[in-house]
Coordinates of C-alpha atoms and ligand atoms in Angstrom, one line a residue:
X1 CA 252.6 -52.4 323.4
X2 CA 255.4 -52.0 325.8
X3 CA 258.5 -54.8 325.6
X4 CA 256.4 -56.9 327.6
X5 CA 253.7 -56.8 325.5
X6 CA 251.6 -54.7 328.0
X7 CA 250.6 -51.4 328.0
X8 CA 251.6 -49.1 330.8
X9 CA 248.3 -48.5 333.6
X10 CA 248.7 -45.0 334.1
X11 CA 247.3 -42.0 332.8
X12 CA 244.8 -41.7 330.0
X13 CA 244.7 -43.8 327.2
X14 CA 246.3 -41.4 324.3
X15 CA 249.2 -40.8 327.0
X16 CA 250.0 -44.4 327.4
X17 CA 250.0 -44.6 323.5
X18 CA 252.0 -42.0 323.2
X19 CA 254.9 -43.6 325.6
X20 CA 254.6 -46.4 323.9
X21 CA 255.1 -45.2 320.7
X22 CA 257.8 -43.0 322.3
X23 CA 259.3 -45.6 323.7
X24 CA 259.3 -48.9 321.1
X25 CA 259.0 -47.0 317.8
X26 CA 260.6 -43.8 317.9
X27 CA 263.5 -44.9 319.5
X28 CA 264.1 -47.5 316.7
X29 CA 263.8 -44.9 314.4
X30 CA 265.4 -42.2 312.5
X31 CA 264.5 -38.6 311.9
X32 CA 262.3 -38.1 308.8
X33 CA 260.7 -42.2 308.9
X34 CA 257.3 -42.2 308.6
X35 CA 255.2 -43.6 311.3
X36 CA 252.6 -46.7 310.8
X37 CA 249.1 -45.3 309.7
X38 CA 246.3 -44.1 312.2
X39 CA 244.5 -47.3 311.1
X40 CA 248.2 -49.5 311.6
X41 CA 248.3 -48.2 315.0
X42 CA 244.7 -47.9 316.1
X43 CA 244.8 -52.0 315.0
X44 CA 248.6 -53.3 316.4
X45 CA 246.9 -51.3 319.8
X46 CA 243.4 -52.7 319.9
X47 CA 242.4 -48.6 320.3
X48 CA 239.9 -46.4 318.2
X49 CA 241.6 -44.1 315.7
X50 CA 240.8 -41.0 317.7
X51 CA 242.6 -42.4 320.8
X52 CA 245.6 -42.8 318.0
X53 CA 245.6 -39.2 316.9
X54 CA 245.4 -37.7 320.6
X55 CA 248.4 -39.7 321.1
X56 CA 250.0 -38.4 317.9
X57 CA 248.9 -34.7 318.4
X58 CA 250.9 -35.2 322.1
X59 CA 254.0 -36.3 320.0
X60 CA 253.6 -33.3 317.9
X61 CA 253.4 -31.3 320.7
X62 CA 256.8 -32.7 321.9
X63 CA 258.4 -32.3 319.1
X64 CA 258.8 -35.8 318.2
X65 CA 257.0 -35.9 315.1
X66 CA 255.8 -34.2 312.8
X67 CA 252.6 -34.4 310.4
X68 CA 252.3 -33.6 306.3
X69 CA 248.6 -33.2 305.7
X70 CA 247.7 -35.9 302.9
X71 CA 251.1 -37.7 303.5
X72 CA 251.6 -39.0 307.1
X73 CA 253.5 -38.6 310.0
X74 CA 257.1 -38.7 310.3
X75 CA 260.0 -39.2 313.4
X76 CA 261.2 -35.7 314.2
X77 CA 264.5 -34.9 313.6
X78 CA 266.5 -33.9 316.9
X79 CA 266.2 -31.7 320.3
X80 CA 263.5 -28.6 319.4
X81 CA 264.9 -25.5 320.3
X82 CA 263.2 -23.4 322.3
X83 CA 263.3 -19.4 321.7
X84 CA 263.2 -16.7 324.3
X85 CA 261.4 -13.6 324.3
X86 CA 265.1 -11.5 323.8
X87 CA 266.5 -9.9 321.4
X88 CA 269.3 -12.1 320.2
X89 CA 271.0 -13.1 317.1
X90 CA 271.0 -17.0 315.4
X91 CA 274.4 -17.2 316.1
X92 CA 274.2 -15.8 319.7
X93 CA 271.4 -18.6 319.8
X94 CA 273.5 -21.3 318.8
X95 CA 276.8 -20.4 320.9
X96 CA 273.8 -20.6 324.1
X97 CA 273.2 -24.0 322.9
X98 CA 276.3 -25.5 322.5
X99 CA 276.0 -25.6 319.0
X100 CA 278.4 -24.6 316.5
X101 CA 277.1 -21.8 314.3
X102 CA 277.3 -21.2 310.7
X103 CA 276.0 -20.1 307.0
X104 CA 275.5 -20.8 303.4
X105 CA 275.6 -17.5 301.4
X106 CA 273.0 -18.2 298.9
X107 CA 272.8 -14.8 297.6
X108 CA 274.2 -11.6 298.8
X109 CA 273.4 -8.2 296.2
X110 CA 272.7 -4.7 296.4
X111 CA 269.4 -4.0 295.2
X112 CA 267.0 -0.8 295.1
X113 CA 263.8 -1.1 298.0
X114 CA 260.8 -1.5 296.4
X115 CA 257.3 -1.2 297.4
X116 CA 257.2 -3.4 300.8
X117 CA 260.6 -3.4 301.5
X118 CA 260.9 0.1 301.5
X119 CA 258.0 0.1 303.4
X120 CA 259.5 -1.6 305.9
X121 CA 262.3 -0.2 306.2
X122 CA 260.6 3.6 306.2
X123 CA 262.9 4.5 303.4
X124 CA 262.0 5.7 299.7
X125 CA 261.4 3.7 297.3
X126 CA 264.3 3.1 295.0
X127 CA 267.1 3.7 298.2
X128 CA 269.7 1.6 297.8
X129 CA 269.4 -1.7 300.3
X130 CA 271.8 -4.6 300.9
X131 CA 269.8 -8.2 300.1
X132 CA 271.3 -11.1 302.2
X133 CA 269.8 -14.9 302.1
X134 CA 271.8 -17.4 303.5
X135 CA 271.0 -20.5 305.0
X136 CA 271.7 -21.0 309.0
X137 CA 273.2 -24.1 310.0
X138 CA 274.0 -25.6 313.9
X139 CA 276.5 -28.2 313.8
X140 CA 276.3 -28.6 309.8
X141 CA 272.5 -29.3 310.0
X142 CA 269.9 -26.7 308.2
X143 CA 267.9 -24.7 311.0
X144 CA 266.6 -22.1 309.3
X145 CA 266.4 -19.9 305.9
X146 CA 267.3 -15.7 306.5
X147 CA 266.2 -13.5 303.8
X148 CA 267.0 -10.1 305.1
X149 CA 267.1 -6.7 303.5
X150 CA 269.2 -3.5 305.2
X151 CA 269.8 -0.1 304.1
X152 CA 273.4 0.1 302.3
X153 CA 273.9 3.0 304.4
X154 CA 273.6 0.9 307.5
X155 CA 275.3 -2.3 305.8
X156 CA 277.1 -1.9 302.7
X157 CA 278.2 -4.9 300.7
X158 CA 281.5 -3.9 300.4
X159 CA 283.7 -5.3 303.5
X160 CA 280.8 -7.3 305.2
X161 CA 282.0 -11.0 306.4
X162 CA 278.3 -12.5 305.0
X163 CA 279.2 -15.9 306.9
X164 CA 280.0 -14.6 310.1
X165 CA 277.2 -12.7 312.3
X166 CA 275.7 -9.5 310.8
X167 CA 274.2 -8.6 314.0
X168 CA 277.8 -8.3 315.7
X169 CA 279.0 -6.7 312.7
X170 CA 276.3 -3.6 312.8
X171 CA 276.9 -3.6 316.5
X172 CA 280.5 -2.9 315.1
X173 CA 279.5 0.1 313.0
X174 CA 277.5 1.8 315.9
X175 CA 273.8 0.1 314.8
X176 CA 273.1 -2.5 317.6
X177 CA 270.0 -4.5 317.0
X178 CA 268.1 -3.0 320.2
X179 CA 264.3 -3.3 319.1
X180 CA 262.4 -6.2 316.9
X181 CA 258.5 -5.6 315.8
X182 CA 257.8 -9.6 315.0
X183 CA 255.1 -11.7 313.5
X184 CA 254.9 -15.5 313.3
X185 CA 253.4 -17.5 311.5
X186 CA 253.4 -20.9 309.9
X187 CA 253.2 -22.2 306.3
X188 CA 254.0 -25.5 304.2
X189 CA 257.3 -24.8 302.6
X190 CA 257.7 -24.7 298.8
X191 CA 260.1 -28.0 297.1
X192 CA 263.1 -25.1 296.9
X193 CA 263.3 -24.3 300.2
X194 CA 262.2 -27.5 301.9
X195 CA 265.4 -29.0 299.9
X196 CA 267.4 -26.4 301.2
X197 CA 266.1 -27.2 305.0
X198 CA 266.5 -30.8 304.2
X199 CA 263.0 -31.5 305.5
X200 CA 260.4 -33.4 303.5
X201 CA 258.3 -31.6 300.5
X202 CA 255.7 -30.3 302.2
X203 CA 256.9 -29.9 305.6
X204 CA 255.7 -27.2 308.0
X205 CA 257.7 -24.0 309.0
X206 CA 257.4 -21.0 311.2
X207 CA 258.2 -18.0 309.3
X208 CA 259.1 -15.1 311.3
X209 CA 259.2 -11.6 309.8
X210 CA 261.1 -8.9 311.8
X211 CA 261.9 -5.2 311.8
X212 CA 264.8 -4.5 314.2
X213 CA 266.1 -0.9 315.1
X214 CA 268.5 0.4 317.3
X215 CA 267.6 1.9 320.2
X216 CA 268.1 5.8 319.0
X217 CA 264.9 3.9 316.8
X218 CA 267.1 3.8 313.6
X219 CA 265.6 0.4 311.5
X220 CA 268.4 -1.4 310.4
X221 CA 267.2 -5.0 308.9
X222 CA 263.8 -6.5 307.5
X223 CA 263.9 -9.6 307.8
X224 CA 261.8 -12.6 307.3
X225 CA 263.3 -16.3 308.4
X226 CA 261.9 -19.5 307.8
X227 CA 262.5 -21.9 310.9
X228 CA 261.9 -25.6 310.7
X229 CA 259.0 -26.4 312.6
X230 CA 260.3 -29.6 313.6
X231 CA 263.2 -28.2 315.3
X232 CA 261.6 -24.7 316.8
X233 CA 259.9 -23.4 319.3
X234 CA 259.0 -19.7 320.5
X235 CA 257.9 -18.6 323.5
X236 CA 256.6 -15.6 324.7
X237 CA 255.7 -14.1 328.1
X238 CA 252.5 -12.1 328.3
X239 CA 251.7 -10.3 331.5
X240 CA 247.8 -8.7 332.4
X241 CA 248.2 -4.9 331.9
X242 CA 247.5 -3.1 334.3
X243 CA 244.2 -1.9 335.2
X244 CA 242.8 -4.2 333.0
X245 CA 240.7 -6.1 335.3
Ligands
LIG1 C1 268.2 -14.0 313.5 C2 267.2 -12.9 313.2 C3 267.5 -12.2 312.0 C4 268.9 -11.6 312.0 C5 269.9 -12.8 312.3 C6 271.3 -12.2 312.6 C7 265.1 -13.8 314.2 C8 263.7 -14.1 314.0 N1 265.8 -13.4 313.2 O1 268.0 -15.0 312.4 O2 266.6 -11.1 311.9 O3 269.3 -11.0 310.8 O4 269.5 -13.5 313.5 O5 272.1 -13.3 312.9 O6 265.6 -14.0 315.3 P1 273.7 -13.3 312.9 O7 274.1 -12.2 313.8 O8 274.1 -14.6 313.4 O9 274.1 -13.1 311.5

Protein backbone atom coordinates (compact mmCIF):
# COMPACT_ATOMS: atom_id res chain seq x y z
CA UNK A 1 0.00 0.00 0.00
CA UNK A 2 1.18 3.59 -0.36
CA UNK A 3 1.74 5.68 3.16
CA UNK A 4 -1.74 6.34 3.05
CA UNK A 5 -2.64 3.09 2.87
CA UNK A 6 -3.97 3.33 -0.73
CA UNK A 7 -2.66 2.26 -3.81
CA UNK A 8 -1.86 4.66 -6.54
CA UNK A 9 -4.95 4.70 -9.56
CA UNK A 10 -2.80 4.77 -12.47
CA UNK A 11 -1.44 2.44 -14.73
CA UNK A 12 -1.81 -1.36 -14.68
CA UNK A 13 -1.96 -3.20 -11.68
CA UNK A 14 1.80 -4.88 -11.62
CA UNK A 15 3.03 -1.13 -12.20
CA UNK A 16 1.34 0.24 -9.26
CA UNK A 17 2.79 -2.78 -7.29
CA UNK A 18 5.80 -2.17 -8.39
CA UNK A 19 5.85 1.67 -7.15
CA UNK A 20 4.72 0.66 -4.29
CA UNK A 21 7.12 -1.72 -3.49
CA UNK A 22 9.62 0.86 -4.93
CA UNK A 23 8.53 3.27 -3.01
CA UNK A 24 7.69 1.79 0.82
CA UNK A 25 9.96 -1.26 0.81
CA UNK A 26 12.95 -0.77 -1.10
CA UNK A 27 13.63 2.48 0.10
CA UNK A 28 13.69 1.02 3.67
CA UNK A 29 15.95 -1.36 2.63
CA UNK A 30 19.49 -2.28 1.99
CA UNK A 31 21.22 -3.90 -0.87
CA UNK A 32 21.22 -7.74 -0.72
CA UNK A 33 17.70 -7.93 1.92
CA UNK A 34 15.52 -10.19 0.67
CA UNK A 35 12.06 -9.24 -0.33
CA UNK A 36 8.69 -10.64 1.42
CA UNK A 37 7.57 -13.91 -0.55
CA UNK A 38 5.28 -13.86 -3.78
CA UNK A 39 2.57 -15.26 -1.38
CA UNK A 40 3.64 -12.28 1.50
CA UNK A 41 3.05 -9.84 -1.11
CA UNK A 42 0.30 -11.19 -3.18
CA UNK A 43 -1.56 -11.27 0.58
CA UNK A 44 -0.31 -7.68 2.39
CA UNK A 45 -1.71 -6.45 -1.44
CA UNK A 46 -5.08 -8.28 -1.69
CA UNK A 47 -3.53 -9.22 -5.53
CA UNK A 48 -3.07 -12.70 -7.27
CA UNK A 49 0.46 -13.98 -7.25
CA UNK A 50 0.96 -13.47 -10.95
CA UNK A 51 0.14 -9.70 -10.59
CA UNK A 52 3.07 -9.95 -7.81
CA UNK A 53 5.70 -11.47 -10.16
CA UNK A 54 4.86 -8.95 -13.17
CA UNK A 55 5.53 -6.40 -10.60
CA UNK A 56 8.75 -8.12 -9.57
CA UNK A 57 9.96 -9.03 -13.09
CA UNK A 58 9.49 -4.80 -13.67
CA UNK A 59 11.94 -4.35 -10.65
CA UNK A 60 14.27 -6.73 -12.17
CA UNK A 61 14.19 -5.02 -15.17
CA UNK A 62 15.13 -1.79 -13.25
CA UNK A 63 17.66 -3.03 -11.67
CA UNK A 64 16.27 -2.87 -8.32
CA UNK A 65 16.24 -6.38 -7.49
CA UNK A 66 17.41 -9.21 -8.23
CA UNK A 67 16.11 -12.96 -8.19
CA UNK A 68 18.03 -16.44 -6.97
CA UNK A 69 16.00 -19.27 -8.46
CA UNK A 70 14.91 -21.55 -5.37
CA UNK A 71 15.98 -18.70 -2.90
CA UNK A 72 14.04 -15.37 -3.35
CA UNK A 73 14.36 -12.02 -4.27
CA UNK A 74 16.71 -9.61 -2.95
CA UNK A 75 17.14 -5.32 -2.93
CA UNK A 76 19.66 -4.61 -5.63
CA UNK A 77 22.68 -3.20 -4.68
CA UNK A 78 23.25 0.48 -6.26
CA UNK A 79 22.96 2.55 -9.70
CA UNK A 80 23.28 -0.31 -12.74
CA UNK A 81 25.70 0.75 -15.13
CA UNK A 82 24.90 0.89 -18.37
CA UNK A 83 27.60 -0.16 -21.22
CA UNK A 84 27.98 1.37 -24.61
CA UNK A 85 28.62 -0.26 -27.73
CA UNK A 86 32.56 1.27 -27.82
CA UNK A 87 35.47 0.00 -27.32
CA UNK A 88 36.64 1.08 -23.95
CA UNK A 89 38.56 -0.08 -21.07
CA UNK A 90 36.92 -0.79 -17.11
CA UNK A 91 38.85 1.88 -15.97
CA UNK A 92 38.02 4.35 -18.86
CA UNK A 93 34.40 3.17 -17.82
CA UNK A 94 34.71 4.14 -14.41
CA UNK A 95 36.68 7.66 -14.85
CA UNK A 96 33.13 8.33 -17.36
CA UNK A 97 31.18 7.54 -14.24
CA UNK A 98 32.65 9.42 -11.76
CA UNK A 99 33.86 6.49 -10.13
CA UNK A 100 37.08 5.87 -8.79
CA UNK A 101 38.79 2.86 -10.44
CA UNK A 102 40.83 0.18 -9.19
CA UNK A 103 42.07 -3.70 -8.78
CA UNK A 104 42.80 -6.71 -6.76
CA UNK A 105 45.70 -8.72 -8.41
CA UNK A 106 44.50 -12.12 -7.63
CA UNK A 107 46.89 -13.83 -9.78
CA UNK A 108 49.33 -12.58 -12.34
CA UNK A 109 51.82 -15.62 -14.12
CA UNK A 110 53.29 -16.52 -17.24
CA UNK A 111 51.94 -19.57 -18.52
CA UNK A 112 52.23 -21.58 -21.92
CA UNK A 113 48.62 -21.17 -24.35
CA UNK A 114 46.95 -24.24 -24.40
CA UNK A 115 44.27 -25.63 -26.51
CA UNK A 116 41.54 -22.73 -26.39
CA UNK A 117 43.57 -20.07 -25.43
CA UNK A 118 45.86 -20.47 -28.02
CA UNK A 119 43.01 -20.77 -30.13
CA UNK A 120 42.03 -17.64 -29.36
CA UNK A 121 44.68 -15.91 -29.52
CA UNK A 122 45.70 -17.65 -33.17
CA UNK A 123 48.99 -18.49 -31.64
CA UNK A 124 50.59 -22.11 -31.22
CA UNK A 125 50.02 -24.01 -28.72
CA UNK A 126 52.68 -23.91 -26.06
CA UNK A 127 53.57 -19.85 -26.92
CA UNK A 128 54.34 -18.22 -24.09
CA UNK A 129 51.11 -15.98 -22.75
CA UNK A 130 50.88 -13.52 -19.87
CA UNK A 131 47.73 -14.78 -17.38
CA UNK A 132 46.18 -11.75 -15.51
CA UNK A 133 42.87 -12.15 -13.02
CA UNK A 134 42.27 -9.45 -10.90
CA UNK A 135 39.26 -8.23 -9.50
CA UNK A 136 37.75 -4.60 -10.71
CA UNK A 137 36.52 -2.46 -8.16
CA UNK A 138 34.55 1.32 -8.49
CA UNK A 139 34.79 3.19 -5.40
CA UNK A 140 36.16 0.04 -3.30
CA UNK A 141 32.99 -2.02 -4.24
CA UNK A 142 33.51 -5.45 -6.54
CA UNK A 143 32.17 -4.79 -10.19
CA UNK A 144 33.40 -7.33 -12.00
CA UNK A 145 36.01 -10.49 -12.14
CA UNK A 146 38.85 -10.11 -15.42
CA UNK A 147 40.53 -13.26 -16.32
CA UNK A 148 42.57 -12.27 -19.32
CA UNK A 149 45.26 -14.03 -21.22
CA UNK A 150 47.89 -11.93 -23.70
CA UNK A 151 50.81 -12.97 -25.71
CA UNK A 152 54.09 -12.22 -23.59
CA UNK A 153 55.32 -10.72 -26.66
CA UNK A 154 52.56 -8.22 -26.61
CA UNK A 155 52.57 -7.97 -22.62
CA UNK A 156 55.40 -9.33 -20.76
CA UNK A 157 55.17 -9.74 -16.98
CA UNK A 158 58.18 -8.06 -16.34
CA UNK A 159 57.62 -4.19 -15.88
CA UNK A 160 53.74 -4.24 -16.22
CA UNK A 161 51.86 -2.02 -13.36
CA UNK A 162 49.00 -5.07 -13.02
CA UNK A 163 46.80 -2.54 -10.80
CA UNK A 164 46.78 0.21 -13.09
CA UNK A 165 45.07 -0.02 -16.70
CA UNK A 166 46.53 -2.70 -19.05
CA UNK A 167 44.72 -1.27 -21.88
CA UNK A 168 46.64 2.25 -21.55
CA UNK A 169 49.65 0.36 -20.95
CA UNK A 170 49.55 -1.74 -24.48
CA UNK A 171 48.43 1.53 -26.05
CA UNK A 172 51.89 2.49 -24.51
CA UNK A 173 53.92 -0.22 -26.28
CA UNK A 174 52.28 0.55 -29.70
CA UNK A 175 49.17 -2.26 -29.31
CA UNK A 176 46.03 -0.12 -28.86
CA UNK A 177 42.91 -2.18 -28.16
CA UNK A 178 41.10 -1.08 -31.61
CA UNK A 179 38.80 -4.13 -32.31
CA UNK A 180 36.69 -6.59 -29.71
CA UNK A 181 34.78 -9.92 -31.21
CA UNK A 182 32.31 -10.30 -27.99
CA UNK A 183 29.83 -12.76 -26.68
CA UNK A 184 27.57 -12.41 -23.65
CA UNK A 185 26.11 -14.43 -21.74
CA UNK A 186 24.77 -15.04 -18.27
CA UNK A 187 25.42 -17.80 -15.66
CA UNK A 188 24.88 -18.38 -11.79
CA UNK A 189 28.26 -17.71 -10.30
CA UNK A 190 30.12 -20.47 -8.42
CA UNK A 191 30.62 -19.83 -4.08
CA UNK A 192 34.46 -18.60 -5.11
CA UNK A 193 33.69 -16.03 -7.22
CA UNK A 194 30.27 -14.84 -5.88
CA UNK A 195 32.51 -14.25 -2.53
CA UNK A 196 34.87 -12.44 -4.38
CA UNK A 197 31.85 -10.16 -6.05
CA UNK A 198 30.38 -9.87 -2.68
CA UNK A 199 26.96 -10.94 -4.12
CA UNK A 200 24.95 -13.79 -2.66
CA UNK A 201 25.82 -17.62 -3.52
CA UNK A 202 24.05 -18.13 -6.33
CA UNK A 203 23.71 -14.82 -7.78
CA UNK A 204 23.48 -14.10 -11.54
CA UNK A 205 26.33 -12.61 -13.78
CA UNK A 206 26.91 -11.60 -17.26
CA UNK A 207 30.04 -13.12 -18.50
CA UNK A 208 31.53 -11.50 -21.41
CA UNK A 209 34.32 -13.16 -23.39
CA UNK A 210 36.30 -10.91 -25.70
CA UNK A 211 39.10 -10.95 -28.32
CA UNK A 212 40.49 -7.51 -28.85
CA UNK A 213 43.11 -6.61 -31.69
CA UNK A 214 44.69 -3.63 -32.80
CA UNK A 215 43.70 -2.18 -35.70
CA UNK A 216 46.82 -3.46 -38.01
CA UNK A 217 44.46 -6.82 -36.71
CA UNK A 218 47.24 -7.95 -34.27
CA UNK A 219 45.11 -9.86 -31.22
CA UNK A 220 46.38 -8.76 -28.19
CA UNK A 221 44.03 -10.05 -25.06
CA UNK A 222 41.48 -13.02 -24.53
CA UNK A 223 39.53 -12.22 -22.15
CA UNK A 224 36.55 -13.36 -20.43
CA UNK A 225 34.99 -10.93 -17.42
CA UNK A 226 32.33 -11.80 -15.10
CA UNK A 227 30.09 -8.66 -14.45
CA UNK A 228 27.57 -8.56 -11.63
CA UNK A 229 24.26 -8.71 -13.05
CA UNK A 230 22.88 -6.59 -10.51
CA UNK A 231 24.99 -3.71 -11.30
CA UNK A 232 25.33 -4.16 -15.38
CA UNK A 233 23.91 -3.46 -18.24
CA UNK A 234 24.90 -3.68 -22.14
CA UNK A 235 23.57 -2.14 -24.81
CA UNK A 236 23.91 -2.54 -28.29
CA UNK A 237 22.76 -0.67 -31.32
CA UNK A 238 21.58 -2.85 -34.27
CA UNK A 239 20.78 -1.08 -37.49
CA UNK A 240 18.67 -3.01 -40.80
CA UNK A 241 21.39 -3.86 -43.37
CA UNK A 242 20.98 -2.69 -46.18
CA UNK A 243 19.00 -4.21 -48.83
CA UNK A 244 17.63 -6.37 -46.56
CA UNK A 245 14.05 -5.52 -46.87
C1 LIG B 1 37.53 -4.47 -19.68
C2 LIG B 1 37.60 -5.43 -20.85
C3 LIG B 1 38.79 -6.34 -20.74
C4 LIG B 1 40.06 -5.50 -20.62
C5 LIG B 1 39.94 -4.52 -19.48
C6 LIG B 1 41.11 -3.56 -19.47
C7 LIG B 1 35.23 -5.80 -21.38
C8 LIG B 1 34.15 -6.76 -21.65
N1 LIG B 1 36.40 -6.25 -20.98
O1 LIG B 1 37.28 -5.19 -18.50
O2 LIG B 1 38.84 -7.13 -21.91
O3 LIG B 1 41.17 -6.34 -20.42
O4 LIG B 1 38.75 -3.75 -19.59
O5 LIG B 1 40.90 -2.63 -18.45
O6 LIG B 1 35.02 -4.62 -21.53
P1 LIG B 1 42.00 -1.64 -17.86
O7 LIG B 1 42.61 -0.91 -19.01
O8 LIG B 1 41.28 -0.80 -16.90
O9 LIG B 1 43.04 -2.54 -17.20
Amino acid sequence: MGRDGRLPTSGFKYERIADVIRRDMLDNLLPNDILPSERELADQFGVSRMTVRAAIATLVSQGRVYNIQGSGTYVGSKEVLTKSGALTSFTEDMVARGLRPSSRVICAQRVAATGMIAHRLAVEVGTACTHVRRLRLADEDPMALENVYFPAEVLPLEGVKLAESLYDQLAESGNEAFRSEQEISAIVLDDETAELLEVPEGAAALVVTRVSSTKRGRIIEYARTYYRADRYSFMTTVERESGER
